[in-house]
Short mmCIF file of C-alpha atoms in Angstrom, two decimals:
data_model
loop_
_atom_site.label_atom_id
_atom_site.label_comp_id
_atom_site.label_asym_id
_atom_site.label_seq_id
_atom_site.Cartn_x
_atom_site.Cartn_y
_atom_site.Cartn_z
CA MET S 1 -134.60 -121.82 -195.13
CA ILE S 2 -137.64 -123.97 -194.26
CA LYS S 3 -140.67 -125.04 -196.26
CA VAL S 4 -144.22 -125.28 -195.23
CA SER S 5 -145.89 -127.66 -197.72
CA VAL S 6 -149.77 -128.21 -197.45
CA MET S 7 -150.32 -131.27 -199.35
CA TYR S 8 -154.14 -132.33 -200.12
CA PRO S 9 -154.61 -136.07 -200.79
CA ASN S 10 -156.22 -137.07 -203.94
CA SER S 11 -159.09 -139.53 -203.98
CA PRO S 12 -162.04 -140.49 -206.24
CA ASN S 13 -164.22 -137.91 -204.55
CA ALA S 14 -161.73 -135.07 -203.90
CA THR S 15 -162.50 -131.80 -205.09
CA PHE S 16 -160.25 -128.64 -205.53
CA ASP S 17 -161.06 -125.22 -206.84
CA ILE S 18 -157.55 -124.42 -208.03
CA ASP S 19 -158.54 -120.90 -209.12
CA TYR S 20 -159.99 -119.98 -205.91
CA TYR S 21 -156.86 -121.42 -204.27
CA CYS S 22 -154.37 -119.34 -206.44
CA ASN S 23 -156.49 -116.14 -206.66
CA ILE S 24 -158.01 -115.94 -203.18
CA HIS S 25 -156.66 -118.00 -200.63
CA ILE S 26 -152.85 -117.87 -201.33
CA PRO S 27 -152.95 -113.95 -201.66
CA MET S 28 -154.93 -113.94 -198.05
CA VAL S 29 -152.57 -116.15 -196.58
CA SER S 30 -149.58 -114.03 -197.96
CA GLU S 31 -151.09 -110.81 -196.91
CA LEU S 32 -151.98 -111.97 -193.37
CA LEU S 33 -148.29 -113.66 -192.78
CA GLY S 34 -146.60 -110.64 -194.31
CA SER S 35 -142.84 -110.12 -195.05
CA VAL S 36 -141.61 -113.35 -193.28
CA VAL S 37 -142.91 -115.26 -196.33
CA LYS S 38 -139.97 -115.51 -198.45
CA GLY S 39 -141.61 -117.63 -201.50
CA GLY S 40 -144.17 -119.96 -202.42
CA SER S 41 -145.30 -122.34 -205.13
CA VAL S 42 -148.70 -123.96 -206.10
CA ASP S 43 -148.68 -127.47 -207.75
CA PHE S 44 -151.81 -128.99 -209.45
CA GLY S 45 -151.49 -132.65 -209.59
CA LEU S 46 -151.54 -134.11 -213.07
CA ALA S 47 -150.56 -138.07 -212.78
CA GLY S 48 -148.42 -140.27 -210.61
CA GLY S 49 -145.21 -141.98 -211.75
CA GLU S 50 -147.02 -143.30 -214.69
CA ILE S 51 -149.13 -141.23 -216.72
CA ASP S 52 -152.15 -143.12 -216.34
CA GLU S 53 -151.78 -143.26 -212.29
CA LYS S 54 -153.72 -140.87 -210.41
CA ALA S 55 -151.56 -138.16 -208.67
CA PRO S 56 -151.26 -138.74 -204.72
CA PHE S 57 -152.06 -135.13 -204.09
CA ILE S 58 -154.63 -133.12 -206.01
CA ALA S 59 -152.73 -129.93 -205.12
CA ILE S 60 -149.62 -129.00 -202.91
CA GLY S 61 -149.00 -125.56 -201.74
CA CYS S 62 -145.84 -124.50 -200.23
CA LEU S 63 -144.52 -121.33 -198.41
CA THR S 64 -140.77 -120.81 -197.38
CA PHE S 65 -139.64 -118.65 -194.38
CA ASP S 66 -136.39 -118.11 -192.74
CA THR S 67 -137.14 -120.08 -189.63
CA VAL S 68 -139.82 -122.25 -188.12
CA GLU S 69 -140.38 -119.48 -185.53
CA ASP S 70 -141.13 -117.01 -188.14
CA PHE S 71 -143.78 -119.54 -189.63
CA LYS S 72 -145.00 -120.25 -186.05
CA THR S 73 -145.44 -116.57 -185.00
CA SER S 74 -146.79 -115.24 -188.17
CA PHE S 75 -149.33 -118.10 -188.62
CA ASP S 76 -150.51 -119.15 -185.41
CA PRO S 77 -152.42 -115.50 -184.76
CA HIS S 78 -154.37 -116.15 -188.18
CA ALA S 79 -154.71 -120.13 -188.13
CA GLU S 80 -158.41 -120.22 -187.28
CA GLU S 81 -159.04 -117.42 -190.29
CA ILE S 82 -156.97 -119.35 -192.75
CA MET S 83 -158.03 -122.98 -191.71
CA SER S 84 -161.62 -121.77 -192.00
CA ASP S 85 -161.29 -120.87 -195.76
CA ILE S 86 -160.32 -124.43 -196.62
CA PRO S 87 -163.91 -125.60 -197.12
CA ASN S 88 -164.23 -122.86 -199.81
CA TYR S 89 -161.90 -124.74 -202.17
CA THR S 90 -161.60 -128.27 -201.27
CA ASN S 91 -163.40 -131.07 -199.48
CA THR S 92 -160.25 -132.68 -198.54
CA GLN S 93 -158.00 -132.33 -195.34
CA PRO S 94 -154.54 -131.30 -196.00
CA GLN S 95 -151.53 -133.16 -194.59
CA ILE S 96 -148.72 -130.52 -193.56
CA GLN S 97 -145.06 -130.81 -193.60
CA ILE S 98 -142.18 -128.49 -192.24
CA SER S 99 -139.08 -129.18 -194.01
CA GLU S 100 -135.41 -127.94 -194.12
CA VAL S 101 -134.68 -126.71 -197.59
CA LYS S 102 -131.30 -128.49 -198.58
CA LEU S 103 -131.24 -127.44 -202.16
CA MET T 1 -143.92 -125.76 -216.48
CA ILE T 2 -144.33 -129.31 -214.75
CA LYS T 3 -142.60 -130.69 -211.53
CA VAL T 4 -141.86 -134.21 -210.76
CA SER T 5 -142.10 -134.59 -206.83
CA VAL T 6 -140.48 -137.56 -205.50
CA MET T 7 -141.66 -138.16 -202.00
CA TYR T 8 -140.03 -140.58 -199.56
CA PRO T 9 -142.51 -141.68 -196.87
CA ASN T 10 -141.47 -141.22 -193.44
CA SER T 11 -141.84 -144.19 -190.82
CA PRO T 12 -140.29 -145.17 -187.43
CA ASN T 13 -137.69 -147.50 -189.48
CA ALA T 14 -137.31 -145.27 -192.26
CA THR T 15 -133.45 -144.17 -193.17
CA PHE T 16 -132.33 -141.32 -195.58
CA ASP T 17 -128.87 -140.34 -196.27
CA ILE T 18 -129.26 -136.51 -197.03
CA ASP T 19 -125.83 -135.94 -197.75
CA TYR T 20 -125.55 -138.93 -200.44
CA TYR T 21 -128.90 -137.73 -201.65
CA CYS T 22 -127.72 -134.08 -202.37
CA ASN T 23 -124.11 -134.61 -203.09
CA ILE T 24 -124.17 -137.92 -205.25
CA HIS T 25 -127.86 -139.00 -206.52
CA ILE T 26 -128.96 -135.59 -207.59
CA PRO T 27 -126.08 -134.44 -209.62
CA MET T 28 -126.19 -137.94 -211.23
CA VAL T 29 -129.78 -137.47 -212.15
CA SER T 30 -129.12 -133.89 -213.28
CA GLU T 31 -126.34 -134.97 -215.68
CA LEU T 32 -128.09 -137.93 -217.01
CA LEU T 33 -131.32 -135.91 -217.87
CA GLY T 34 -129.22 -132.70 -219.22
CA SER T 35 -130.59 -129.72 -220.06
CA VAL T 36 -134.24 -130.38 -220.19
CA VAL T 37 -134.04 -130.14 -216.15
CA LYS T 38 -135.10 -126.34 -215.69
CA GLY T 39 -134.71 -126.48 -211.98
CA GLY T 40 -135.04 -128.48 -208.74
CA SER T 41 -135.31 -128.59 -204.90
CA VAL T 42 -134.65 -130.91 -201.87
CA ASP T 43 -136.57 -130.73 -198.61
CA PHE T 44 -135.54 -132.67 -195.74
CA GLY T 45 -138.56 -133.43 -193.31
CA LEU T 46 -138.30 -131.87 -189.75
CA ALA T 47 -142.02 -132.07 -188.53
CA GLY T 48 -145.75 -132.26 -189.36
CA GLY T 49 -148.11 -129.34 -188.83
CA GLU T 50 -147.26 -129.23 -185.00
CA ILE T 51 -143.53 -129.32 -184.30
CA ASP T 52 -143.91 -132.58 -182.22
CA GLU T 53 -145.28 -134.51 -184.95
CA LYS T 54 -143.46 -136.33 -187.32
CA ALA T 55 -143.11 -135.27 -191.23
CA PRO T 56 -145.09 -137.28 -193.27
CA PHE T 57 -141.99 -137.37 -195.71
CA ILE T 58 -138.62 -137.90 -194.49
CA ALA T 59 -137.34 -136.30 -197.97
CA ILE T 60 -138.88 -134.69 -200.75
CA GLY T 61 -137.03 -134.10 -204.33
CA CYS T 62 -138.53 -132.05 -207.21
CA LEU T 63 -137.12 -131.49 -210.59
CA THR T 64 -138.98 -129.06 -213.12
CA PHE T 65 -139.37 -129.54 -217.08
CA ASP T 66 -141.13 -127.62 -219.74
CA THR T 67 -143.41 -130.41 -220.49
CA VAL T 68 -144.24 -133.96 -219.37
CA GLU T 69 -142.81 -135.28 -222.62
CA ASP T 70 -139.42 -133.50 -221.77
CA PHE T 71 -139.59 -135.47 -218.48
CA LYS T 72 -140.56 -138.95 -219.86
CA THR T 73 -138.04 -138.85 -222.98
CA SER T 74 -135.00 -137.59 -220.97
CA PHE T 75 -135.96 -140.06 -217.77
CA ASP T 76 -137.09 -143.24 -219.35
CA PRO T 77 -133.86 -144.35 -221.04
CA HIS T 78 -132.10 -143.71 -217.61
CA ALA T 79 -134.69 -145.04 -215.29
CA GLU T 80 -133.15 -148.23 -214.35
CA GLU T 81 -129.87 -146.57 -213.54
CA ILE T 82 -131.56 -143.93 -211.47
CA MET T 83 -133.94 -146.26 -209.85
CA SER T 84 -131.14 -148.70 -208.76
CA ASP T 85 -129.44 -145.98 -206.81
CA ILE T 86 -132.22 -145.61 -204.30
CA PRO T 87 -131.14 -148.37 -201.86
CA ASN T 88 -127.84 -146.42 -201.66
CA TYR T 89 -129.46 -143.73 -199.67
CA THR T 90 -132.92 -144.97 -198.07
CA ASN T 91 -134.76 -147.89 -197.21
CA THR T 92 -138.07 -146.40 -198.57
CA GLN T 93 -139.85 -146.45 -201.64
CA PRO T 94 -140.96 -143.10 -202.97
CA GLN T 95 -144.34 -141.83 -204.19
CA ILE T 96 -143.99 -139.98 -207.41
CA GLN T 97 -146.21 -137.12 -208.26
CA ILE T 98 -146.41 -135.02 -211.63
CA SER T 99 -147.72 -131.57 -211.43
CA GLU T 100 -148.59 -128.54 -213.43
CA VAL T 101 -146.77 -125.68 -211.55
CA LYS T 102 -149.55 -122.82 -211.03
CA LEU T 103 -147.54 -120.32 -209.18
#
Protein backbone atom coordinates (compact mmCIF):
# COMPACT_ATOMS: atom_id res chain seq x y z
CA MET A 1 0.00 0.00 0.00
CA ILE A 2 1.27 3.50 -0.79
CA LYS A 3 0.12 6.87 0.47
CA VAL A 4 0.13 10.19 -1.36
CA SER A 5 0.33 13.03 1.16
CA VAL A 6 -0.50 16.56 0.00
CA MET A 7 0.84 18.95 2.63
CA TYR A 8 -0.05 22.65 2.60
CA PRO A 9 2.65 24.70 4.37
CA ASN A 10 1.52 27.09 7.07
CA SER A 11 2.57 30.74 7.22
CA PRO A 12 1.18 33.95 8.73
CA ASN A 13 -0.60 34.72 5.45
CA ALA A 14 -1.73 31.20 4.58
CA THR A 15 -5.44 30.70 3.92
CA PHE A 16 -7.27 27.37 3.65
CA ASP A 17 -11.02 26.78 3.20
CA ILE A 18 -11.33 23.43 4.97
CA ASP A 19 -15.05 23.13 4.21
CA TYR A 20 -14.49 23.56 0.46
CA TYR A 21 -11.60 21.09 0.63
CA CYS A 22 -13.60 18.39 2.45
CA ASN A 23 -16.92 18.90 0.68
CA ILE A 24 -15.92 19.85 -2.88
CA HIS A 25 -12.27 19.13 -3.65
CA ILE A 26 -11.78 15.71 -2.03
CA PRO A 27 -15.06 14.29 -3.43
CA MET A 28 -14.10 15.60 -6.90
CA VAL A 29 -10.67 13.95 -6.70
CA SER A 30 -12.15 10.68 -5.42
CA GLU A 31 -14.65 10.56 -8.27
CA LEU A 32 -12.05 11.38 -10.93
CA LEU A 33 -9.55 8.77 -9.68
CA GLY A 34 -12.15 6.07 -9.07
CA SER A 35 -11.86 2.71 -7.37
CA VAL A 36 -8.04 2.63 -7.25
CA VAL A 37 -8.38 5.01 -4.27
CA LYS A 38 -8.33 2.70 -1.24
CA GLY A 39 -8.68 5.27 1.54
CA GLY A 40 -8.02 8.82 2.54
CA SER A 41 -7.79 11.34 5.34
CA VAL A 42 -7.87 15.09 5.90
CA ASP A 43 -6.08 16.74 8.84
CA PHE A 44 -6.46 20.40 9.75
CA GLY A 45 -3.44 21.87 11.56
CA LEU A 46 -4.02 23.00 15.14
CA ALA A 47 -0.54 23.43 16.61
CA GLY A 48 3.07 22.36 16.58
CA GLY A 49 4.62 20.13 19.22
CA GLU A 50 3.87 22.77 21.82
CA ILE A 51 0.29 23.99 21.94
CA ASP A 52 1.34 27.62 21.42
CA GLU A 53 3.41 26.81 18.31
CA LYS A 54 1.96 27.11 14.81
CA ALA A 55 1.31 23.86 12.95
CA PRO A 56 3.95 23.34 10.22
CA PHE A 57 1.12 22.54 7.78
CA ILE A 58 -2.23 24.31 7.65
CA ALA A 59 -3.77 21.11 6.26
CA ILE A 60 -2.70 17.66 5.07
CA GLY A 61 -4.72 15.48 2.71
CA CYS A 62 -3.81 11.84 2.07
CA LEU A 63 -5.00 9.17 -0.34
CA THR A 64 -3.92 5.53 -0.34
CA PHE A 65 -3.48 3.22 -3.33
CA ASP A 66 -2.25 -0.33 -3.82
CA THR A 67 0.70 0.80 -5.97
CA VAL A 68 2.47 3.94 -7.20
CA GLU A 69 1.41 2.92 -10.70
CA ASP A 70 -2.26 2.94 -9.67
CA PHE A 71 -1.80 6.51 -8.43
CA LYS A 72 0.06 7.69 -11.52
CA THR A 73 -2.24 6.13 -14.10
CA SER A 74 -5.38 7.43 -12.36
CA PHE A 75 -4.03 10.88 -11.44
CA ASP A 76 -2.05 11.95 -14.50
CA PRO A 77 -5.02 12.24 -16.92
CA HIS A 78 -6.80 14.52 -14.40
CA ALA A 79 -3.78 16.37 -13.00
CA GLU A 80 -4.59 19.69 -14.68
CA GLU A 81 -8.23 19.69 -13.56
CA ILE A 82 -7.28 18.76 -9.98
CA MET A 83 -4.39 21.23 -9.68
CA SER A 84 -6.44 24.08 -11.14
CA ASP A 85 -8.93 23.71 -8.25
CA ILE A 86 -6.23 24.47 -5.63
CA PRO A 87 -6.65 28.31 -5.75
CA ASN A 88 -10.34 27.80 -4.90
CA TYR A 89 -9.43 26.78 -1.35
CA THR A 90 -5.92 27.98 -0.55
CA ASN A 91 -3.25 30.53 -1.43
CA THR A 92 -0.49 28.01 -0.61
CA GLN A 93 1.39 25.57 -2.83
CA PRO A 94 1.40 22.02 -1.47
CA GLN A 95 4.37 19.77 -0.89
CA ILE A 96 3.70 16.26 -2.16
CA GLN A 97 5.09 13.04 -0.73
CA ILE A 98 4.68 9.43 -1.86
CA SER A 99 5.25 6.95 0.97
CA GLU A 100 5.18 3.23 1.57
CA VAL A 101 2.63 2.46 4.31
CA LYS A 102 4.58 0.39 6.86
CA LEU A 103 2.06 0.34 9.72
CA MET B 1 -10.30 13.06 17.11
CA ILE B 2 -6.83 14.59 16.90
CA LYS B 3 -3.67 13.35 15.23
CA VAL B 4 -0.08 13.87 16.31
CA SER B 5 2.21 13.66 13.27
CA VAL B 6 5.94 13.24 13.81
CA MET B 7 7.66 14.10 10.55
CA TYR B 8 11.37 13.39 10.00
CA PRO B 9 12.80 15.75 7.34
CA ASN B 10 14.71 14.19 4.48
CA SER B 11 18.17 15.33 3.39
CA PRO B 12 21.11 13.79 1.54
CA ASN B 13 22.65 12.76 4.87
CA ALA B 14 19.46 11.70 6.66
CA THR B 15 19.40 8.18 8.11
CA PHE B 16 16.36 6.32 9.40
CA ASP B 17 16.16 2.73 10.67
CA ILE B 18 12.58 1.91 9.71
CA ASP B 19 12.74 -1.59 11.23
CA TYR B 20 13.83 -0.25 14.63
CA TYR B 21 11.16 2.43 14.42
CA CYS B 22 8.32 0.00 13.61
CA ASN B 23 9.42 -2.87 15.85
CA ILE B 24 10.96 -1.13 18.87
CA HIS B 25 10.11 2.59 19.05
CA ILE B 26 6.41 2.58 18.12
CA PRO B 27 5.55 -0.40 20.38
CA MET B 28 7.43 1.31 23.25
CA VAL B 29 5.50 4.56 22.76
CA SER B 30 2.18 2.71 22.47
CA GLU B 31 2.83 0.84 25.70
CA LEU B 32 3.92 3.97 27.59
CA LEU B 33 0.92 6.05 26.43
CA GLY B 34 -1.62 3.26 26.91
CA SER B 35 -5.26 3.07 25.92
CA VAL B 36 -5.67 6.78 25.07
CA VAL B 37 -3.89 5.94 21.78
CA LYS B 38 -6.75 5.28 19.35
CA GLY B 39 -4.73 4.47 16.23
CA GLY B 40 -1.50 5.05 14.41
CA SER B 41 0.41 4.80 11.17
CA VAL B 42 3.96 4.77 9.88
CA ASP B 43 4.86 5.97 6.38
CA PHE B 44 8.31 5.57 4.83
CA GLY B 45 9.15 8.20 2.21
CA LEU B 46 9.61 6.95 -1.35
CA ALA B 47 9.46 10.07 -3.52
CA GLY B 48 8.13 13.56 -3.96
CA GLY B 49 5.31 14.45 -6.35
CA GLU B 50 7.45 13.28 -9.25
CA ILE B 51 8.91 9.81 -8.92
CA ASP B 52 12.49 11.08 -9.38
CA GLU B 53 12.12 13.71 -6.62
CA LYS B 54 13.19 13.03 -3.03
CA ALA B 55 10.43 12.65 -0.45
CA PRO B 56 10.23 15.77 1.77
CA PHE B 57 10.16 13.47 4.82
CA ILE B 58 12.19 10.27 5.22
CA ALA B 59 9.45 8.94 7.51
CA ILE B 60 6.22 10.09 9.15
CA GLY B 61 4.71 8.51 12.25
CA CYS B 62 1.20 9.39 13.45
CA LEU B 63 -0.85 8.61 16.53
CA THR B 64 -4.51 9.52 17.07
CA PHE B 65 -6.23 10.46 20.33
CA ASP B 66 -9.71 11.61 21.28
CA THR B 67 -8.43 14.98 22.54
CA VAL B 68 -5.27 17.09 22.74
CA GLU B 69 -5.49 16.73 26.52
CA ASP B 70 -5.38 12.93 26.23
CA PHE B 71 -2.17 13.27 24.21
CA LYS B 72 -0.57 15.78 26.58
CA THR B 73 -1.41 14.00 29.82
CA SER B 74 -0.21 10.63 28.49
CA PHE B 75 2.86 11.89 26.64
CA ASP B 76 4.36 14.50 28.97
CA PRO B 77 5.36 12.11 31.79
CA HIS B 78 7.24 9.94 29.25
CA ALA B 79 8.54 12.68 26.96
CA GLU B 80 12.16 12.36 28.03
CA GLU B 81 12.25 8.58 27.66
CA ILE B 82 10.57 8.73 24.25
CA MET B 83 12.68 11.60 22.90
CA SER B 84 15.92 10.01 24.09
CA ASP B 85 15.21 6.97 21.88
CA ILE B 86 15.24 9.09 18.69
CA PRO B 87 19.04 8.87 18.10
CA ASN B 88 18.69 5.07 18.10
CA TYR B 89 16.92 5.19 14.72
CA THR B 90 17.65 8.52 13.03
CA ASN B 91 20.10 11.41 12.85
CA THR B 92 17.26 13.83 12.05
CA GLN B 93 15.14 16.03 14.32
CA PRO B 94 11.41 15.62 13.74
CA GLN B 95 8.85 18.32 13.07
CA ILE B 96 5.72 17.77 15.14
CA GLN B 97 2.18 18.70 14.16
CA ILE B 98 -1.10 18.39 16.06
CA SER B 99 -4.12 18.26 13.76
CA GLU B 100 -7.86 17.91 13.95
CA VAL B 101 -8.93 14.83 11.97
CA LYS B 102 -11.61 16.14 9.56
CA LEU B 103 -12.00 13.08 7.32
